[in-house]
Amino acid sequence: MRIKVGKYRIPVPKSRVGRISTGIVLILVGLIPGPPGGVVAIPVGLTILTLDNPRGRRWRRVTIVRIGRRWQAREEKKRRRRARARGASQGSGEEA
């Protein structure tokens, strides 16, 4: 099993105890300020911990869907804005 984080795929231990301990360690490492820690480790640790909890799995799926929909709406807004800007710049060039 692997978890996808950005463009990276992180392997996850197959045993439940291994996943739980890895998740807790990543969260604790994420709390350490500086290069060995990093705030990226906290969400990765939480994601690993949600693999064994039904409520956590549901929360993770719902969150991923929400983020995907928000991303699509944002991209659609950008697309419309660019089309409107192209139309306005082409229209003003013909009139002048």
PDB file of N, CA and C in Angstrom:
ATOM      1  N   MET A   1       0.849  -1.166   0.000  1.00  0.00           N
ATOM      2  CA  MET A   1       0.000   0.000   0.000  1.00  0.00           C
ATOM      3  C   MET A   1       0.899   1.236   0.000  1.00  0.00           C
ATOM      4  N   ARG A   2       0.481   2.251  -0.739  1.00  0.00           N
ATOM      5  CA  ARG A   2       1.234   3.502  -0.814  1.00  0.00           C
ATOM      6  C   ARG A   2       0.282   4.676  -0.674  1.00  0.00           C
ATOM      7  N   ILE A   3       0.799   5.762  -0.111  1.00  0.00           N
ATOM      8  CA  ILE A   3       0.036   7.002   0.015  1.00  0.00           C
ATOM      9  C   ILE A   3       0.638   7.995  -0.960  1.00  0.00           C
ATOM     10  N   LYS A   4      -0.216   8.665  -1.715  1.00  0.00           N
ATOM     11  CA  LYS A   4       0.257   9.643  -2.680  1.00  0.00           C
ATOM     12  C   LYS A   4       0.251  11.023  -2.024  1.00  0.00           C
ATOM     13  N   VAL A   5       1.412  11.665  -1.994  1.00  0.00           N
ATOM     14  CA  VAL A   5       1.557  13.020  -1.453  1.00  0.00           C
ATOM     15  C   VAL A   5       2.202  13.853  -2.548  1.00  0.00           C
ATOM     16  N   GLY A   6       1.390  14.695  -3.187  1.00  0.00           N
ATOM     17  CA  GLY A   6       1.893  15.462  -4.315  1.00  0.00           C
ATOM     18  C   GLY A   6       2.266  14.516  -5.437  1.00  0.00           C
ATOM     19  N   LYS A   7       3.511  14.590  -5.880  1.00  0.00           N
ATOM     20  CA  LYS A   7       3.954  13.693  -6.945  1.00  0.00           C
ATOM     21  C   LYS A   7       4.686  12.468  -6.391  1.00  0.00           C
ATOM     22  N   TYR A   8       4.783  12.377  -5.067  1.00  0.00           N
ATOM     23  CA  TYR A   8       5.490  11.270  -4.435  1.00  0.00           C
ATOM     24  C   TYR A   8       4.523  10.200  -3.958  1.00  0.00           C
ATOM     25  N   ARG A   9       4.987   8.955  -3.940  1.00  0.00           N
ATOM     26  CA  ARG A   9       4.227   7.836  -3.377  1.00  0.00           C
ATOM     27  C   ARG A   9       5.046   7.267  -2.230  1.00  0.00           C
ATOM     28  N   ILE A  10       4.427   7.253  -1.050  1.00  0.00           N
ATOM     29  CA  ILE A  10       5.114   6.811   0.155  1.00  0.00           C
ATOM     30  C   ILE A  10       4.620   5.419   0.521  1.00  0.00           C
ATOM     31  N   PRO A  11       5.528   4.440   0.640  1.00  0.00           N
ATOM     32  CA  PRO A  11       5.084   3.110   1.043  1.00  0.00           C
ATOM     33  C   PRO A  11       4.641   3.107   2.510  1.00  0.00           C
ATOM     34  N   VAL A  12       3.614   2.338   2.808  1.00  0.00           N
ATOM     35  CA  VAL A  12       3.053   2.247   4.148  1.00  0.00           C
ATOM     36  C   VAL A  12       3.218   0.808   4.640  1.00  0.00           C
ATOM     37  N   PRO A  13       3.584   0.617   5.908  1.00  0.00           N
ATOM     38  CA  PRO A  13       3.718  -0.753   6.433  1.00  0.00           C
ATOM     39  C   PRO A  13       2.418  -1.539   6.301  1.00  0.00           C
ATOM     40  N   LYS A  14       2.535  -2.850   6.086  1.00  0.00           N
ATOM     41  CA  LYS A  14       1.346  -3.687   5.932  1.00  0.00           C
ATOM     42  C   LYS A  14       0.680  -4.012   7.258  1.00  0.00           C
ATOM     43  N   SER A  15       1.464  -4.065   8.342  1.00  0.00           N
ATOM     44  CA  SER A  15       0.872  -4.408   9.638  1.00  0.00           C
ATOM     45  C   SER A  15       0.216  -3.185  10.277  1.00  0.00           C
ATOM     46  N   ARG A  16      -0.848  -3.421  11.003  1.00  0.00           N
ATOM     47  CA  ARG A  16      -1.596  -2.337  11.653  1.00  0.00           C
ATOM     48  C   ARG A  16      -0.722  -1.627  12.680  1.00  0.00           C
ATOM     49  N   VAL A  17       0.028  -2.400  13.469  1.00  0.00           N
ATOM     50  CA  VAL A  17       0.907  -1.814  14.487  1.00  0.00           C
ATOM     51  C   VAL A  17       1.970  -0.943  13.818  1.00  0.00           C
ATOM     52  N   GLY A  18       2.486  -1.402  12.701  1.00  0.00           N
ATOM     53  CA  GLY A  18       3.487  -0.624  11.970  1.00  0.00           C
ATOM     54  C   GLY A  18       2.925   0.683  11.447  1.00  0.00           C
ATOM     55  N   ARG A  19       1.698   0.644  10.927  1.00  0.00           N
ATOM     56  CA  ARG A  19       1.074   1.876  10.426  1.00  0.00           C
ATOM     57  C   ARG A  19       0.812   2.863  11.555  1.00  0.00           C
ATOM     58  N   ILE A  20       0.297   2.373  12.673  1.00  0.00           N
ATOM     59  CA  ILE A  20      -0.011   3.263  13.795  1.00  0.00           C
ATOM     60  C   ILE A  20       1.272   3.886  14.342  1.00  0.00           C
ATOM     61  N   SER A  21       2.303   3.069  14.528  1.00  0.00           N
ATOM     62  CA  SER A  21       3.556   3.612  15.071  1.00  0.00           C
ATOM     63  C   SER A  21       4.197   4.589  14.078  1.00  0.00           C
ATOM     64  N   THR A  22       4.144   4.290  12.792  1.00  0.00           N
ATOM     65  CA  THR A  22       4.694   5.203  11.786  1.00  0.00           C
ATOM     66  C   THR A  22       3.941   6.530  11.785  1.00  0.00           C
ATOM     67  N   GLY A  23       2.608   6.472  11.882  1.00  0.00           N
ATOM     68  CA  GLY A  23       1.806   7.693  11.917  1.00  0.00           C
ATOM     69  C   GLY A  23       2.129   8.550  13.120  1.00  0.00           C
ATOM     70  N   ILE A  24       2.243   7.921  14.281  1.00  0.00           N
ATOM     71  CA  ILE A  24       2.549   8.679  15.506  1.00  0.00           C
ATOM     72  C   ILE A  24       3.948   9.287  15.430  1.00  0.00           C
ATOM     73  N   VAL A  25       4.901   8.510  14.940  1.00  0.00           N
ATOM     74  CA  VAL A  25       6.272   9.031  14.814  1.00  0.00           C
ATOM     75  C   VAL A  25       6.313  10.209  13.847  1.00  0.00           C
ATOM     76  N   LEU A  26       5.620  10.112  12.727  1.00  0.00           N
ATOM     77  CA  LEU A  26       5.615  11.223  11.768  1.00  0.00           C
ATOM     78  C   LEU A  26       4.992  12.480  12.373  1.00  0.00           C
ATOM     79  N   ILE A  27       3.925  12.314  13.139  1.00  0.00           N
ATOM     80  CA  ILE A  27       3.306  13.483  13.779  1.00  0.00           C
ATOM     81  C   ILE A  27       4.279  14.108  14.774  1.00  0.00           C
ATOM     82  N   LEU A  28       4.947  13.283  15.573  1.00  0.00           N
ATOM     83  CA  LEU A  28       5.906  13.814  16.544  1.00  0.00           C
ATOM     84  C   LEU A  28       7.093  14.481  15.853  1.00  0.00           C
ATOM     85  N   VAL A  29       7.572  13.886  14.769  1.00  0.00           N
ATOM     86  CA  VAL A  29       8.679  14.490  14.016  1.00  0.00           C
ATOM     87  C   VAL A  29       8.231  15.812  13.396  1.00  0.00           C
ATOM     88  N   GLY A  30       6.966  15.893  12.984  1.00  0.00           N
ATOM     89  CA  GLY A  30       6.448  17.132  12.409  1.00  0.00           C
ATOM     90  C   GLY A  30       6.371  18.266  13.409  1.00  0.00           C
ATOM     91  N   LEU A  31       6.306  17.933  14.689  1.00  0.00           N
ATOM     92  CA  LEU A  31       6.253  18.969  15.725  1.00  0.00           C
ATOM     93  C   LEU A  31       7.625  19.562  16.019  1.00  0.00           C
ATOM     94  N   ILE A  32       8.693  18.883  15.596  1.00  0.00           N
ATOM     95  CA  ILE A  32      10.051  19.384  15.808  1.00  0.00           C
ATOM     96  C   ILE A  32      10.313  20.490  14.796  1.00  0.00           C
ATOM     97  N   PRO A  33      10.691  21.676  15.264  1.00  0.00           N
ATOM     98  CA  PRO A  33      10.983  22.758  14.309  1.00  0.00           C
ATOM     99  C   PRO A  33      12.320  22.510  13.611  1.00  0.00           C
ATOM    100  N   GLY A  34      12.417  22.936  12.388  1.00  0.00           N
ATOM    101  CA  GLY A  34      13.667  22.816  11.654  1.00  0.00           C
ATOM    102  C   GLY A  34      13.631  21.726  10.605  1.00  0.00           C
ATOM    103  N   PRO A  35      14.770  21.504   9.963  1.00  0.00           N
ATOM    104  CA  PRO A  35      14.852  20.556   8.854  1.00  0.00           C
ATOM    105  C   PRO A  35      14.483  19.110   9.168  1.00  0.00           C
ATOM    106  N   PRO A  36      14.837  18.540  10.345  1.00  0.00           N
ATOM    107  CA  PRO A  36      14.480  17.131  10.514  1.00  0.00           C
ATOM    108  C   PRO A  36      12.985  16.914  10.630  1.00  0.00           C
ATOM    109  N   GLY A  37      12.273  17.923  11.077  1.00  0.00           N
ATOM    110  CA  GLY A  37      10.826  17.787  11.251  1.00  0.00           C
ATOM    111  C   GLY A  37      10.106  18.261  10.013  1.00  0.00           C
ATOM    112  N   GLY A  38       9.472  19.362  10.129  1.00  0.00           N
ATOM    113  CA  GLY A  38       8.749  19.914   9.008  1.00  0.00           C
ATOM    114  C   GLY A  38       7.265  19.651   9.151  1.00  0.00           C
ATOM    115  N   VAL A  39       6.477  20.643   8.795  1.00  0.00           N
ATOM    116  CA  VAL A  39       5.035  20.546   8.954  1.00  0.00           C
ATOM    117  C   VAL A  39       4.406  19.558   7.980  1.00  0.00           C
ATOM    118  N   VAL A  40       5.144  19.134   6.964  1.00  0.00           N
ATOM    119  CA  VAL A  40       4.602  18.174   5.999  1.00  0.00           C
ATOM    120  C   VAL A  40       4.394  16.817   6.654  1.00  0.00           C
ATOM    121  N   ALA A  41       5.206  16.497   7.662  1.00  0.00           N
ATOM    122  CA  ALA A  41       5.115  15.190   8.307  1.00  0.00           C
ATOM    123  C   ALA A  41       3.809  15.032   9.079  1.00  0.00           C
ATOM    124  N   ILE A  42       3.222  16.115   9.556  1.00  0.00           N
ATOM    125  CA  ILE A  42       1.985  16.024  10.355  1.00  0.00           C
ATOM    126  C   ILE A  42       0.821  15.504   9.513  1.00  0.00           C
ATOM    127  N   PRO A  43       0.503  16.115   8.353  1.00  0.00           N
ATOM    128  CA  PRO A  43      -0.600  15.571   7.570  1.00  0.00           C
ATOM    129  C   PRO A  43      -0.342  14.154   7.045  1.00  0.00           C
ATOM    130  N   VAL A  44       0.909  13.841   6.739  1.00  0.00           N
ATOM    131  CA  VAL A  44       1.224  12.485   6.284  1.00  0.00           C
ATOM    132  C   VAL A  44       0.981  11.495   7.412  1.00  0.00           C
ATOM    133  N   GLY A  45       1.397  11.855   8.631  1.00  0.00           N
ATOM    134  CA  GLY A  45       1.158  10.996   9.783  1.00  0.00           C
ATOM    135  C   GLY A  45      -0.318  10.812  10.061  1.00  0.00           C
ATOM    136  N   LEU A  46      -1.080  11.890   9.968  1.00  0.00           N
ATOM    137  CA  LEU A  46      -2.531  11.790  10.174  1.00  0.00           C
ATOM    138  C   LEU A  46      -3.177  10.920   9.097  1.00  0.00           C
ATOM    139  N   THR A  47      -2.714  11.040   7.879  1.00  0.00           N
ATOM    140  CA  THR A  47      -3.252  10.227   6.791  1.00  0.00           C
ATOM    141  C   THR A  47      -2.988   8.747   7.048  1.00  0.00           C
ATOM    142  N   ILE A  48      -1.792   8.427   7.504  1.00  0.00           N
ATOM    143  CA  ILE A  48      -1.470   7.027   7.800  1.00  0.00           C
ATOM    144  C   ILE A  48      -2.339   6.518   8.947  1.00  0.00           C
ATOM    145  N   LEU A  49      -2.570   7.366   9.950  1.00  0.00           N
ATOM    146  CA  LEU A  49      -3.409   6.941  11.074  1.00  0.00           C
ATOM    147  C   LEU A  49      -4.869   6.723  10.653  1.00  0.00           C
ATOM    148  N   THR A  50      -5.349   7.456   9.665  1.00  0.00           N
ATOM    149  CA  THR A  50      -6.747   7.300   9.247  1.00  0.00           C
ATOM    150  C   THR A  50      -6.990   6.010   8.468  1.00  0.00           C
ATOM    151  N   LEU A  51      -5.937   5.323   8.051  1.00  0.00           N
ATOM    152  CA  LEU A  51      -6.112   4.089   7.288  1.00  0.00           C
ATOM    153  C   LEU A  51      -6.795   3.001   8.103  1.00  0.00           C
ATOM    154  N   ASP A  52      -6.624   3.004   9.421  1.00  0.00           N
ATOM    155  CA  ASP A  52      -7.158   1.945  10.273  1.00  0.00           C
ATOM    156  C   ASP A  52      -8.437   2.331  10.998  1.00  0.00           C
ATOM    157  N   ASN A  53      -8.896   3.532  10.824  1.00  0.00           N
ATOM    158  CA  ASN A  53     -10.065   4.007  11.537  1.00  0.00           C
ATOM    159  C   ASN A  53     -11.185   4.295  10.535  1.00  0.00           C
ATOM    160  N   PRO A  54     -12.347   3.638  10.654  1.00  0.00           N
ATOM    161  CA  PRO A  54     -13.427   3.870   9.681  1.00  0.00           C
ATOM    162  C   PRO A  54     -13.870   5.333   9.595  1.00  0.00           C
ATOM    163  N   ARG A  55     -13.988   5.993  10.730  1.00  0.00           N
ATOM    164  CA  ARG A  55     -14.358   7.423  10.701  1.00  0.00           C
ATOM    165  C   ARG A  55     -13.273   8.242  10.029  1.00  0.00           C
ATOM    166  N   GLY A  56     -12.037   7.878  10.295  1.00  0.00           N
ATOM    167  CA  GLY A  56     -10.917   8.584   9.673  1.00  0.00           C
ATOM    168  C   GLY A  56     -10.895   8.397   8.166  1.00  0.00           C
ATOM    169  N   ARG A  57     -11.195   7.163   7.723  1.00  0.00           N
ATOM    170  CA  ARG A  57     -11.241   6.921   6.272  1.00  0.00           C
ATOM    171  C   ARG A  57     -12.333   7.754   5.623  1.00  0.00           C
ATOM    172  N   ARG A  58     -13.512   7.801   6.250  1.00  0.00           N
ATOM    173  CA  ARG A  58     -14.617   8.586   5.698  1.00  0.00           C
ATOM    174  C   ARG A  58     -14.247  10.070   5.650  1.00  0.00           C
ATOM    175  N   TRP A  59     -13.679  10.573   6.736  1.00  0.00           N
ATOM    176  CA  TRP A  59     -13.285  11.985   6.784  1.00  0.00           C
ATOM    177  C   TRP A  59     -12.275  12.284   5.682  1.00  0.00           C
ATOM    178  N   ARG A  60     -11.312  11.354   5.485  1.00  0.00           N
ATOM    179  CA  ARG A  60     -10.294  11.562   4.460  1.00  0.00           C
ATOM    180  C   ARG A  60     -10.913  11.600   3.067  1.00  0.00           C
ATOM    181  N   ARG A  61     -11.828  10.665   2.778  1.00  0.00           N
ATOM    182  CA  ARG A  61     -12.470  10.647   1.455  1.00  0.00           C
ATOM    183  C   ARG A  61     -13.290  11.914   1.218  1.00  0.00           C
ATOM    184  N   VAL A  62     -14.062  12.322   2.217  1.00  0.00           N
ATOM    185  CA  VAL A  62     -14.884  13.533   2.075  1.00  0.00           C
ATOM    186  C   VAL A  62     -13.991  14.752   1.848  1.00  0.00           C
ATOM    187  N   THR A  63     -12.895  14.825   2.591  1.00  0.00           N
ATOM    188  CA  THR A  63     -11.976  15.955   2.449  1.00  0.00           C
ATOM    189  C   THR A  63     -11.339  15.987   1.071  1.00  0.00           C
ATOM    190  N   ILE A  64     -10.949  14.832   0.565  1.00  0.00           N
ATOM    191  CA  ILE A  64     -10.330  14.777  -0.766  1.00  0.00           C
ATOM    192  C   ILE A  64     -11.325  15.226  -1.835  1.00  0.00           C
ATOM    193  N   VAL A  65     -12.583  14.809  -1.706  1.00  0.00           N
ATOM    194  CA  VAL A  65     -13.606  15.220  -2.672  1.00  0.00           C
ATOM    195  C   VAL A  65     -13.826  16.727  -2.600  1.00  0.00           C
ATOM    196  N   ARG A  66     -13.906  17.269  -1.393  1.00  0.00           N
ATOM    197  CA  ARG A  66     -14.100  18.725  -1.245  1.00  0.00           C
ATOM    198  C   ARG A  66     -12.962  19.503  -1.873  1.00  0.00           C
ATOM    199  N   ILE A  67     -11.736  19.067  -1.594  1.00  0.00           N
ATOM    200  CA  ILE A  67     -10.577  19.765  -2.157  1.00  0.00           C
ATOM    201  C   ILE A  67     -10.592  19.672  -3.678  1.00  0.00           C
ATOM    202  N   GLY A  68     -10.951  18.504  -4.213  1.00  0.00           N
ATOM    203  CA  GLY A  68     -11.026  18.346  -5.664  1.00  0.00           C
ATOM    204  C   GLY A  68     -12.068  19.252  -6.295  1.00  0.00           C
ATOM    205  N   ARG A  69     -13.227  19.350  -5.673  1.00  0.00           N
ATOM    206  CA  ARG A  69     -14.276  20.222  -6.212  1.00  0.00           C
ATOM    207  C   ARG A  69     -13.868  21.685  -6.134  1.00  0.00           C
ATOM    208  N   ARG A  70     -13.251  22.059  -5.025  1.00  0.00           N
ATOM    209  CA  ARG A  70     -12.799  23.448  -4.878  1.00  0.00           C
ATOM    210  C   ARG A  70     -11.748  23.762  -5.929  1.00  0.00           C
ATOM    211  N   TRP A  71     -10.845  22.808  -6.170  1.00  0.00           N
ATOM    212  CA  TRP A  71      -9.794  22.995  -7.168  1.00  0.00           C
ATOM    213  C   TRP A  71     -10.406  23.155  -8.560  1.00  0.00           C
ATOM    214  N   GLN A  72     -11.386  22.318  -8.889  1.00  0.00           N
ATOM    215  CA  GLN A  72     -12.035  22.412 -10.200  1.00  0.00           C
ATOM    216  C   GLN A  72     -12.749  23.744 -10.361  1.00  0.00           C
ATOM    217  N   ALA A  73     -13.429  24.211  -9.316  1.00  0.00           N
ATOM    218  CA  ALA A  73     -14.125  25.488  -9.395  1.00  0.00           C
ATOM    219  C   ALA A  73     -13.132  26.625  -9.593  1.00  0.00           C
ATOM    220  N   ARG A  74     -12.007  26.538  -8.909  1.00  0.00           N
ATOM    221  CA  ARG A  74     -10.982  27.575  -9.036  1.00  0.00           C
ATOM    222  C   ARG A  74     -10.405  27.605 -10.450  1.00  0.00           C
ATOM    223  N   GLU A  75     -10.137  26.436 -10.994  1.00  0.00           N
ATOM    224  CA  GLU A  75      -9.605  26.359 -12.355  1.00  0.00           C
ATOM    225  C   GLU A  75     -10.626  26.881 -13.373  1.00  0.00           C
ATOM    226  N   GLU A  76     -11.896  26.583 -13.155  1.00  0.00           N
ATOM    227  CA  GLU A  76     -12.946  27.066 -14.054  1.00  0.00           C
ATOM    228  C   GLU A  76     -13.033  28.593 -14.004  1.00  0.00           C
ATOM    229  N   LYS A  77     -12.918  29.161 -12.806  1.00  0.00           N
ATOM    230  CA  LYS A  77     -12.925  30.620 -12.675  1.00  0.00           C
ATOM    231  C   LYS A  77     -11.760  31.242 -13.434  1.00  0.00           C
ATOM    232  N   LYS A  78     -10.571  30.638 -13.289  1.00  0.00           N
ATOM    233  CA  LYS A  78      -9.393  31.143 -14.008  1.00  0.00           C
ATOM    234  C   LYS A  78      -9.623  31.094 -15.512  1.00  0.00           C
ATOM    235  N   ARG A  79     -10.180  29.966 -15.984  1.00  0.00           N
ATOM    236  CA  ARG A  79     -10.427  29.798 -17.407  1.00  0.00           C
ATOM    237  C   ARG A  79     -11.383  30.872 -17.921  1.00  0.00           C
ATOM    238  N   ARG A  80     -12.453  31.123 -17.169  1.00  0.00           N
ATOM    239  CA  ARG A  80     -13.420  32.155 -17.578  1.00  0.00           C
ATOM    240  C   ARG A  80     -12.783  33.538 -17.590  1.00  0.00           C
ATOM    241  N   ARG A  81     -11.987  33.818 -16.544  1.00  0.00           N
ATOM    242  CA  ARG A  81     -11.339  35.125 -16.460  1.00  0.00           C
ATOM    243  C   ARG A  81     -10.392  35.339 -17.643  1.00  0.00           C
ATOM    244  N   ARG A  82      -9.630  34.298 -17.994  1.00  0.00           N
ATOM    245  CA  ARG A  82      -8.713  34.416 -19.138  1.00  0.00           C
ATOM    246  C   ARG A  82      -9.471  34.632 -20.435  1.00  0.00           C
ATOM    247  N   ALA A  83     -10.583  33.906 -20.608  1.00  0.00           N
ATOM    248  CA  ALA A  83     -11.380  34.054 -21.826  1.00  0.00           C
ATOM    249  C   ALA A  83     -11.968  35.460 -21.905  1.00  0.00           C
ATOM    250  N   ARG A  84     -12.446  35.967 -20.760  1.00  0.00           N
ATOM    251  CA  ARG A  84     -13.010  37.314 -20.726  1.00  0.00           C
ATOM    252  C   ARG A  84     -11.932  38.354 -21.037  1.00  0.00           C
ATOM    253  N   ALA A  85     -10.726  38.167 -20.497  1.00  0.00           N
ATOM    254  CA  ALA A  85      -9.634  39.101 -20.735  1.00  0.00           C
ATOM    255  C   ALA A  85      -9.212  39.070 -22.207  1.00  0.00           C
ATOM    256  N   ARG A  86      -9.176  37.881 -22.799  1.00  0.00           N
ATOM    257  CA  ARG A  86      -8.833  37.783 -24.218  1.00  0.00           C
ATOM    258  C   ARG A  86      -9.883  38.472 -25.075  1.00  0.00           C
ATOM    259  N   GLY A  87     -11.147  38.277 -24.721  1.00  0.00           N
ATOM    260  CA  GLY A  87     -12.225  38.906 -25.482  1.00  0.00           C
ATOM    261  C   GLY A  87     -12.186  40.420 -25.363  1.00  0.00           C
ATOM    262  N   ALA A  88     -11.880  40.933 -24.175  1.00  0.00           N
ATOM    263  CA  ALA A  88     -11.828  42.380 -23.962  1.00  0.00           C
ATOM    264  C   ALA A  88     -10.635  42.980 -24.693  1.00  0.00           C
ATOM    265  N   SER A  89      -9.495  42.288 -24.681  1.00  0.00           N
ATOM    266  CA  SER A  89      -8.312  42.843 -25.341  1.00  0.00           C
ATOM    267  C   SER A  89      -8.464  42.794 -26.859  1.00  0.00           C
ATOM    268  N   GLN A  90      -9.114  41.768 -27.381  1.00  0.00           N
ATOM    269  CA  GLN A  90      -9.306  41.674 -28.827  1.00  0.00           C
ATOM    270  C   GLN A  90     -10.349  42.695 -29.269  1.00  0.00           C
ATOM    271  N   GLY A  91     -11.389  42.876 -28.479  1.00  0.00           N
ATOM    272  CA  GLY A  91     -12.447  43.819 -28.831  1.00  0.00           C
ATOM    273  C   GLY A  91     -11.956  45.257 -28.832  1.00  0.00           C
ATOM    274  N   SER A  92     -11.119  45.622 -27.863  1.00  0.00           N
ATOM    275  CA  SER A  92     -10.642  47.009 -27.779  1.00  0.00           C
ATOM    276  C   SER A  92      -9.638  47.292 -28.879  1.00  0.00           C
ATOM    277  N   GLY A  93      -8.907  46.292 -29.340  1.00  0.00           N
ATOM    278  CA  GLY A  93      -7.928  46.478 -30.407  1.00  0.00           C
ATOM    279  C   GLY A  93      -8.593  46.777 -31.737  1.00  0.00           C
ATOM    280  N   GLU A  94      -9.771  46.205 -31.977  1.00  0.00           N
ATOM    281  CA  GLU A  94     -10.472  46.417 -33.241  1.00  0.00           C
ATOM    282  C   GLU A  94     -11.110  47.798 -33.289  1.00  0.00           C
ATOM    283  N   GLU A  95     -11.575  48.273 -32.133  1.00  0.00           N
ATOM    284  CA  GLU A  95     -12.272  49.571 -32.116  1.00  0.00           C
ATOM    285  C   GLU A  95     -11.308  50.722 -32.230  1.00  0.00           C
ATOM    286  N   ALA A  96     -10.089  50.577 -31.730  1.00  0.00           N
ATOM    287  CA  ALA A  96      -9.157  51.687 -31.718  1.00  0.00           C
ATOM    288  C   ALA A  96      -8.496  51.899 -33.003  1.00  0.00           C
TER     289      ALA A  96
END
